[in-house]
JSON list of C-alpha atoms and ligand atoms in Angstrom, two decimals:
[
{"chain": "I", "resi": 1, "resn": "MET", "atom": "CA", "xyz": [-1.56, 14.04, -9.87]},
{"chain": "I", "resi": 2, "resn": "GLU", "atom": "CA", "xyz": [1.04, 16.72, -9.53]},
{"chain": "I", "resi": 3, "resn": "ASN", "atom": "CA", "xyz": [1.08, 17.32, -5.80]},
{"chain": "I", "resi": 4, "resn": "CYS", "atom": "CA", "xyz": [-0.08, 13.92, -4.56]},
{"chain": "I", "resi": 5, "resn": "LEU", "atom": "CA", "xyz": [2.52, 12.51, -2.13]},
{"chain": "I", "resi": 6, "resn": "PHE", "atom": "CA", "xyz": [2.40, 8.96, -3.46]},
{"chain": "I", "resi": 7, "resn": "CYS", "atom": "CA", "xyz": [2.40, 10.10, -7.12]},
{"chain": "I", "resi": 8, "resn": "ARG", "atom": "CA", "xyz": [5.58, 11.99, -6.22]},
{"chain": "I", "resi": 9, "resn": "ILE", "atom": "CA", "xyz": [7.07, 8.88, -4.61]},
{"chain": "I", "resi": 10, "resn": "VAL", "atom": "CA", "xyz": [6.07, 6.85, -7.71]},
{"chain": "I", "resi": 11, "resn": "ARG", "atom": "CA", "xyz": [7.85, 9.43, -9.92]},
{"chain": "I", "resi": 12, "resn": "GLY", "atom": "CA", "xyz": [10.93, 9.25, -7.70]},
{"chain": "I", "resi": 13, "resn": "GLU", "atom": "CA", "xyz": [10.69, 12.90, -6.64]},
{"chain": "I", "resi": 14, "resn": "ILE", "atom": "CA", "xyz": [10.54, 11.79, -3.02]},
{"chain": "I", "resi": 15, "resn": "PRO", "atom": "CA", "xyz": [12.80, 8.91, -2.00]},
{"chain": "I", "resi": 16, "resn": "SER", "atom": "CA", "xyz": [11.41, 5.67, -0.63]},
{"chain": "I", "resi": 17, "resn": "THR", "atom": "CA", "xyz": [12.77, 2.30, 0.43]},
{"chain": "I", "resi": 18, "resn": "LYS", "atom": "CA", "xyz": [11.48, 0.20, -2.44]},
{"chain": "I", "resi": 19, "resn": "VAL", "atom": "CA", "xyz": [10.44, -3.39, -1.92]},
{"chain": "I", "resi": 20, "resn": "PHE", "atom": "CA", "xyz": [8.95, -4.12, -5.35]},
{"chain": "I", "resi": 21, "resn": "GLU", "atom": "CA", "xyz": [8.39, -2.23, -8.58]},
{"chain": "I", "resi": 22, "resn": "ASP", "atom": "CA", "xyz": [7.01, -2.95, -12.02]},
{"chain": "I", "resi": 23, "resn": "ASP", "atom": "CA", "xyz": [5.10, -0.88, -14.59]},
{"chain": "I", "resi": 24, "resn": "GLN", "atom": "CA", "xyz": [1.86, -0.91, -12.55]},
{"chain": "I", "resi": 25, "resn": "ILE", "atom": "CA", "xyz": [2.81, -1.09, -8.89]},
{"chain": "I", "resi": 26, "resn": "LEU", "atom": "CA", "xyz": [5.34, 0.28, -6.41]},
{"chain": "I", "resi": 27, "resn": "ALA", "atom": "CA", "xyz": [5.74, -1.22, -2.93]},
{"chain": "I", "resi": 28, "resn": "PHE", "atom": "CA", "xyz": [7.84, 0.58, -0.33]},
{"chain": "I", "resi": 29, "resn": "LYS", "atom": "CA", "xyz": [8.39, 0.67, 3.42]},
{"chain": "I", "resi": 30, "resn": "ASP", "atom": "CA", "xyz": [6.11, 2.88, 5.48]},
{"chain": "I", "resi": 31, "resn": "ILE", "atom": "CA", "xyz": [8.01, 5.86, 6.93]},
{"chain": "I", "resi": 32, "resn": "GLU", "atom": "CA", "xyz": [6.29, 5.38, 10.30]},
{"chain": "I", "resi": 33, "resn": "PRO", "atom": "CA", "xyz": [6.04, 1.61, 10.70]},
{"chain": "I", "resi": 34, "resn": "GLN", "atom": "CA", "xyz": [3.24, 0.30, 12.94]},
{"chain": "I", "resi": 35, "resn": "ALA", "atom": "CA", "xyz": [4.63, -3.24, 13.00]},
{"chain": "I", "resi": 36, "resn": "PRO", "atom": "CA", "xyz": [8.02, -4.91, 12.37]},
{"chain": "I", "resi": 37, "resn": "VAL", "atom": "CA", "xyz": [6.90, -5.35, 8.75]},
{"chain": "I", "resi": 38, "resn": "HIS", "atom": "CA", "xyz": [4.95, -2.40, 7.33]},
{"chain": "I", "resi": 39, "resn": "VAL", "atom": "CA", "xyz": [4.95, -2.09, 3.56]},
{"chain": "I", "resi": 40, "resn": "LEU", "atom": "CA", "xyz": [2.68, 0.04, 1.37]},
{"chain": "I", "resi": 41, "resn": "VAL", "atom": "CA", "xyz": [1.58, -1.50, -1.93]},
{"chain": "I", "resi": 42, "resn": "VAL", "atom": "CA", "xyz": [0.61, 1.32, -4.26]},
{"chain": "I", "resi": 43, "resn": "PRO", "atom": "CA", "xyz": [-0.87, 1.23, -7.77]},
{"chain": "I", "resi": 44, "resn": "LYS", "atom": "CA", "xyz": [1.11, 3.75, -9.84]},
{"chain": "I", "resi": 45, "resn": "LYS", "atom": "CA", "xyz": [-2.11, 5.06, -11.39]},
{"chain": "I", "resi": 46, "resn": "HIS", "atom": "CA", "xyz": [-3.76, 7.64, -9.14]},
{"chain": "I", "resi": 47, "resn": "TYR", "atom": "CA", "xyz": [-7.08, 6.81, -7.52]},
{"chain": "I", "resi": 48, "resn": "ASP", "atom": "CA", "xyz": [-8.18, 8.94, -4.56]},
{"chain": "I", "resi": 49, "resn": "SER", "atom": "CA", "xyz": [-9.49, 5.90, -2.70]},
{"chain": "I", "resi": 50, "resn": "ILE", "atom": "CA", "xyz": [-10.99, 2.47, -3.29]},
{"chain": "I", "resi": 51, "resn": "MET", "atom": "CA", "xyz": [-14.28, 4.29, -3.94]},
{"chain": "I", "resi": 52, "resn": "GLN", "atom": "CA", "xyz": [-12.93, 5.15, -7.42]},
{"chain": "I", "resi": 53, "resn": "LEU", "atom": "CA", "xyz": [-12.11, 1.57, -8.40]},
{"chain": "I", "resi": 54, "resn": "LYS", "atom": "CA", "xyz": [-14.19, -0.05, -11.12]},
{"chain": "I", "resi": 55, "resn": "ALA", "atom": "CA", "xyz": [-14.68, -3.53, -12.58]},
{"chain": "I", "resi": 56, "resn": "GLU", "atom": "CA", "xyz": [-12.22, -2.65, -15.37]},
{"chain": "I", "resi": 57, "resn": "ASP", "atom": "CA", "xyz": [-9.53, -2.29, -12.68]},
{"chain": "I", "resi": 58, "resn": "GLY", "atom": "CA", "xyz": [-9.95, -5.95, -11.77]},
{"chain": "I", "resi": 59, "resn": "ALA", "atom": "CA", "xyz": [-6.68, -7.13, -13.34]},
{"chain": "I", "resi": 60, "resn": "LEU", "atom": "CA", "xyz": [-4.75, -4.40, -11.54]},
{"chain": "I", "resi": 61, "resn": "LEU", "atom": "CA", "xyz": [-6.33, -5.37, -8.23]},
{"chain": "I", "resi": 62, "resn": "ALA", "atom": "CA", "xyz": [-5.51, -9.04, -8.76]},
{"chain": "I", "resi": 63, "resn": "HIS", "atom": "CA", "xyz": [-1.95, -7.95, -9.42]},
{"chain": "I", "resi": 64, "resn": "VAL", "atom": "CA", "xyz": [-1.95, -5.92, -6.18]},
{"chain": "I", "resi": 65, "resn": "PHE", "atom": "CA", "xyz": [-2.66, -9.16, -4.33]},
{"chain": "I", "resi": 66, "resn": "GLU", "atom": "CA", "xyz": [0.14, -10.95, -6.19]},
{"chain": "I", "resi": 67, "resn": "VAL", "atom": "CA", "xyz": [2.49, -8.21, -4.97]},
{"chain": "I", "resi": 68, "resn": "ILE", "atom": "CA", "xyz": [1.10, -8.56, -1.44]},
{"chain": "I", "resi": 69, "resn": "GLN", "atom": "CA", "xyz": [1.96, -12.28, -1.65]},
{"chain": "I", "resi": 70, "resn": "TYR", "atom": "CA", "xyz": [5.45, -11.39, -2.83]},
{"chain": "I", "resi": 71, "resn": "VAL", "atom": "CA", "xyz": [5.91, -8.99, 0.12]},
{"chain": "I", "resi": 72, "resn": "ALA", "atom": "CA", "xyz": [4.63, -11.60, 2.59]},
{"chain": "I", "resi": 73, "resn": "ASN", "atom": "CA", "xyz": [7.07, -14.20, 1.23]},
{"chain": "I", "resi": 74, "resn": "GLU", "atom": "CA", "xyz": [9.97, -11.75, 1.07]},
{"chain": "I", "resi": 75, "resn": "PHE", "atom": "CA", "xyz": [9.54, -10.68, 4.72]},
{"chain": "I", "resi": 76, "resn": "ASP", "atom": "CA", "xyz": [8.79, -14.21, 5.96]},
{"chain": "I", "resi": 77, "resn": "ILE", "atom": "CA", "xyz": [5.29, -13.49, 7.26]},
{"chain": "I", "resi": 78, "resn": "ALA", "atom": "CA", "xyz": [3.36, -15.64, 4.77]},
{"chain": "I", "resi": 79, "resn": "GLU", "atom": "CA", "xyz": [3.17, -18.62, 7.12]},
{"chain": "I", "resi": 80, "resn": "LYS", "atom": "CA", "xyz": [2.93, -16.67, 10.39]},
{"chain": "I", "resi": 81, "resn": "GLY", "atom": "CA", "xyz": [0.14, -14.47, 9.10]},
{"chain": "I", "resi": 82, "resn": "PHE", "atom": "CA", "xyz": [-0.23, -10.79, 8.45]},
{"chain": "I", "resi": 83, "resn": "ARG", "atom": "CA", "xyz": [-2.84, -8.10, 7.89]},
{"chain": "I", "resi": 84, "resn": "VAL", "atom": "CA", "xyz": [-3.82, -6.05, 4.83]},
{"chain": "I", "resi": 85, "resn": "VAL", "atom": "CA", "xyz": [-5.48, -2.71, 5.57]},
{"chain": "I", "resi": 86, "resn": "VAL", "atom": "CA", "xyz": [-7.02, -0.13, 3.27]},
{"chain": "I", "resi": 87, "resn": "ASN", "atom": "CA", "xyz": [-8.01, 2.95, 5.25]},
{"chain": "I", "resi": 88, "resn": "THR", "atom": "CA", "xyz": [-10.72, 4.84, 3.40]},
{"chain": "I", "resi": 89, "resn": "GLY", "atom": "CA", "xyz": [-11.96, 8.36, 4.03]},
{"chain": "I", "resi": 90, "resn": "LYS", "atom": "CA", "xyz": [-11.87, 10.48, 7.15]},
{"chain": "I", "resi": 91, "resn": "GLU", "atom": "CA", "xyz": [-13.35, 8.09, 9.69]},
{"chain": "I", "resi": 92, "resn": "GLY", "atom": "CA", "xyz": [-11.47, 5.24, 8.04]},
{"chain": "I", "resi": 93, "resn": "GLY", "atom": "CA", "xyz": [-8.21, 6.95, 8.95]},
{"chain": "I", "resi": 94, "resn": "GLN", "atom": "CA", "xyz": [-7.01, 7.64, 5.40]},
{"chain": "I", "resi": 95, "resn": "SER", "atom": "CA", "xyz": [-4.32, 10.34, 5.44]},
{"chain": "I", "resi": 96, "resn": "VAL", "atom": "CA", "xyz": [-2.92, 10.03, 1.90]},
{"chain": "I", "resi": 97, "resn": "ASP", "atom": "CA", "xyz": [-5.52, 10.30, -0.85]},
{"chain": "I", "resi": 98, "resn": "HIS", "atom": "CA", "xyz": [-3.87, 7.84, -3.27]},
{"chain": "I", "resi": 99, "resn": "VAL", "atom": "CA", "xyz": [-5.02, 4.21, -3.01]},
{"chain": "I", "resi": 100, "resn": "HIS", "atom": "CA", "xyz": [-2.62, 2.08, -0.98]},
{"chain": "I", "resi": 101, "resn": "PHE", "atom": "CA", "xyz": [-2.65, -1.29, 0.74]},
{"chain": "I", "resi": 102, "resn": "HIS", "atom": "CA", "xyz": [-0.88, -1.55, 4.10]},
{"chain": "I", "resi": 103, "resn": "VAL", "atom": "CA", "xyz": [0.83, -4.92, 4.63]},
{"chain": "I", "resi": 104, "resn": "LEU", "atom": "CA", "xyz": [1.42, -5.32, 8.37]},
{"chain": "I", "resi": 105, "resn": "GLY", "atom": "CA", "xyz": [3.14, -8.24, 10.04]},
{"chain": "I", "resi": 106, "resn": "GLY", "atom": "CA", "xyz": [5.84, -9.55, 12.33]},
{"chain": "I", "resi": 107, "resn": "ARG", "atom": "CA", "xyz": [3.70, -9.32, 15.45]},
{"chain": "I", "resi": 108, "resn": "SER", "atom": "CA", "xyz": [0.27, -10.50, 16.58]},
{"chain": "I", "resi": 109, "resn": "MET", "atom": "CA", "xyz": [-2.51, -8.24, 15.36]},
{"chain": "I", "resi": 110, "resn": "GLU", "atom": "CA", "xyz": [-5.40, -7.27, 17.58]},
{"chain": "I", "resi": 111, "resn": "TRP", "atom": "CA", "xyz": [-9.08, -7.32, 16.82]},
{"chain": "I", "resi": 112, "resn": "PRO", "atom": "CA", "xyz": [-11.07, -5.13, 16.78]},
{"chain": "I", "resi": 113, "resn": "PRO", "atom": "CA", "xyz": [-8.67, -2.55, 15.36]},
{"chain": "I", "resi": 114, "resn": "GLY", "atom": "CA", "xyz": [-8.52, 0.87, 16.99]},
{"chain": "G", "resi": 201, "resn": "5GP", "atom": "P1", "xyz": [-3.13, 6.13, 5.49]},
{"chain": "G", "resi": 201, "resn": "5GP", "atom": "O1", "xyz": [-3.07, 6.88, 6.80]},
{"chain": "G", "resi": 201, "resn": "5GP", "atom": "O2", "xyz": [-3.58, 7.03, 4.36]},
{"chain": "G", "resi": 201, "resn": "5GP", "atom": "O3", "xyz": [-3.88, 4.85, 5.53]},
{"chain": "G", "resi": 201, "resn": "5GP", "atom": "O4", "xyz": [-1.64, 5.69, 5.20]},
{"chain": "G", "resi": 201, "resn": "5GP", "atom": "C1", "xyz": [-0.65, 6.57, 4.79]},
{"chain": "G", "resi": 201, "resn": "5GP", "atom": "C2", "xyz": [0.66, 5.99, 5.22]},
{"chain": "G", "resi": 201, "resn": "5GP", "atom": "O5", "xyz": [1.70, 6.64, 4.51]},
{"chain": "G", "resi": 201, "resn": "5GP", "atom": "C3", "xyz": [0.95, 6.18, 6.72]},
{"chain": "G", "resi": 201, "resn": "5GP", "atom": "O6", "xyz": [1.14, 4.91, 7.32]},
{"chain": "G", "resi": 201, "resn": "5GP", "atom": "C4", "xyz": [2.24, 7.01, 6.72]},
{"chain": "G", "resi": 201, "resn": "5GP", "atom": "O7", "xyz": [3.13, 6.64, 7.74]},
{"chain": "G", "resi": 201, "resn": "5GP", "atom": "C5", "xyz": [2.81, 6.77, 5.34]},
{"chain": "G", "resi": 201, "resn": "5GP", "atom": "N1", "xyz": [3.59, 7.87, 4.82]},
{"chain": "G", "resi": 201, "resn": "5GP", "atom": "C6", "xyz": [3.28, 9.19, 4.87]},
{"chain": "G", "resi": 201, "resn": "5GP", "atom": "N2", "xyz": [4.21, 9.92, 4.25]},
{"chain": "G", "resi": 201, "resn": "5GP", "atom": "C7", "xyz": [5.15, 9.04, 3.82]},
{"chain": "G", "resi": 201, "resn": "5GP", "atom": "C8", "xyz": [6.38, 9.20, 3.11]},
{"chain": "G", "resi": 201, "resn": "5GP", "atom": "O8", "xyz": [6.82, 10.30, 2.75]},
{"chain": "G", "resi": 201, "resn": "5GP", "atom": "N3", "xyz": [7.10, 8.07, 2.83]},
{"chain": "G", "resi": 201, "resn": "5GP", "atom": "C9", "xyz": [6.66, 6.83, 3.23]},
{"chain": "G", "resi": 201, "resn": "5GP", "atom": "N4", "xyz": [7.44, 5.79, 2.91]},
{"chain": "G", "resi": 201, "resn": "5GP", "atom": "N5", "xyz": [5.49, 6.65, 3.89]},
{"chain": "G", "resi": 201, "resn": "5GP", "atom": "C10", "xyz": [4.76, 7.74, 4.18]},
{"chain": "G", "resi": 202, "resn": "ZN", "atom": "ZN1", "xyz": [-1.46, 10.05, -6.47]}
]
């Protein structure tokens, strides 16, 4: 999508601090971190939200979780624990309409979330 922020980051038109990249996925540091570790794991293919995902996207989604594991190991939060968040829609707090998985760690998380 031409003007989508994360499509532009995927294309390299907007710089990001990359953590992982392959042909399907880009992971980069959140510009406004909410925890000592805050990485966004983003499928390169544009989906507005998880509401557009289908069964045929299953392999991609499994790969997303492999990348999340990589991020957790890389930032040493795999053993301590961490949180994966997918904000969806207005009340869900989604501000960028391109599917992304927040990986948050390095501090204790609260429940319920705000
Ligand atoms: P959402 O609010 O949609 O769940 O998450 C969007 C996230 O993208 C926010 O945490 C926000 O800080 C992050 N973000 C917004 N613009 C940029 C940007 O230009 N670069 C990076 N690295 N993160 C961004
Ligand atoms: Zn996009």
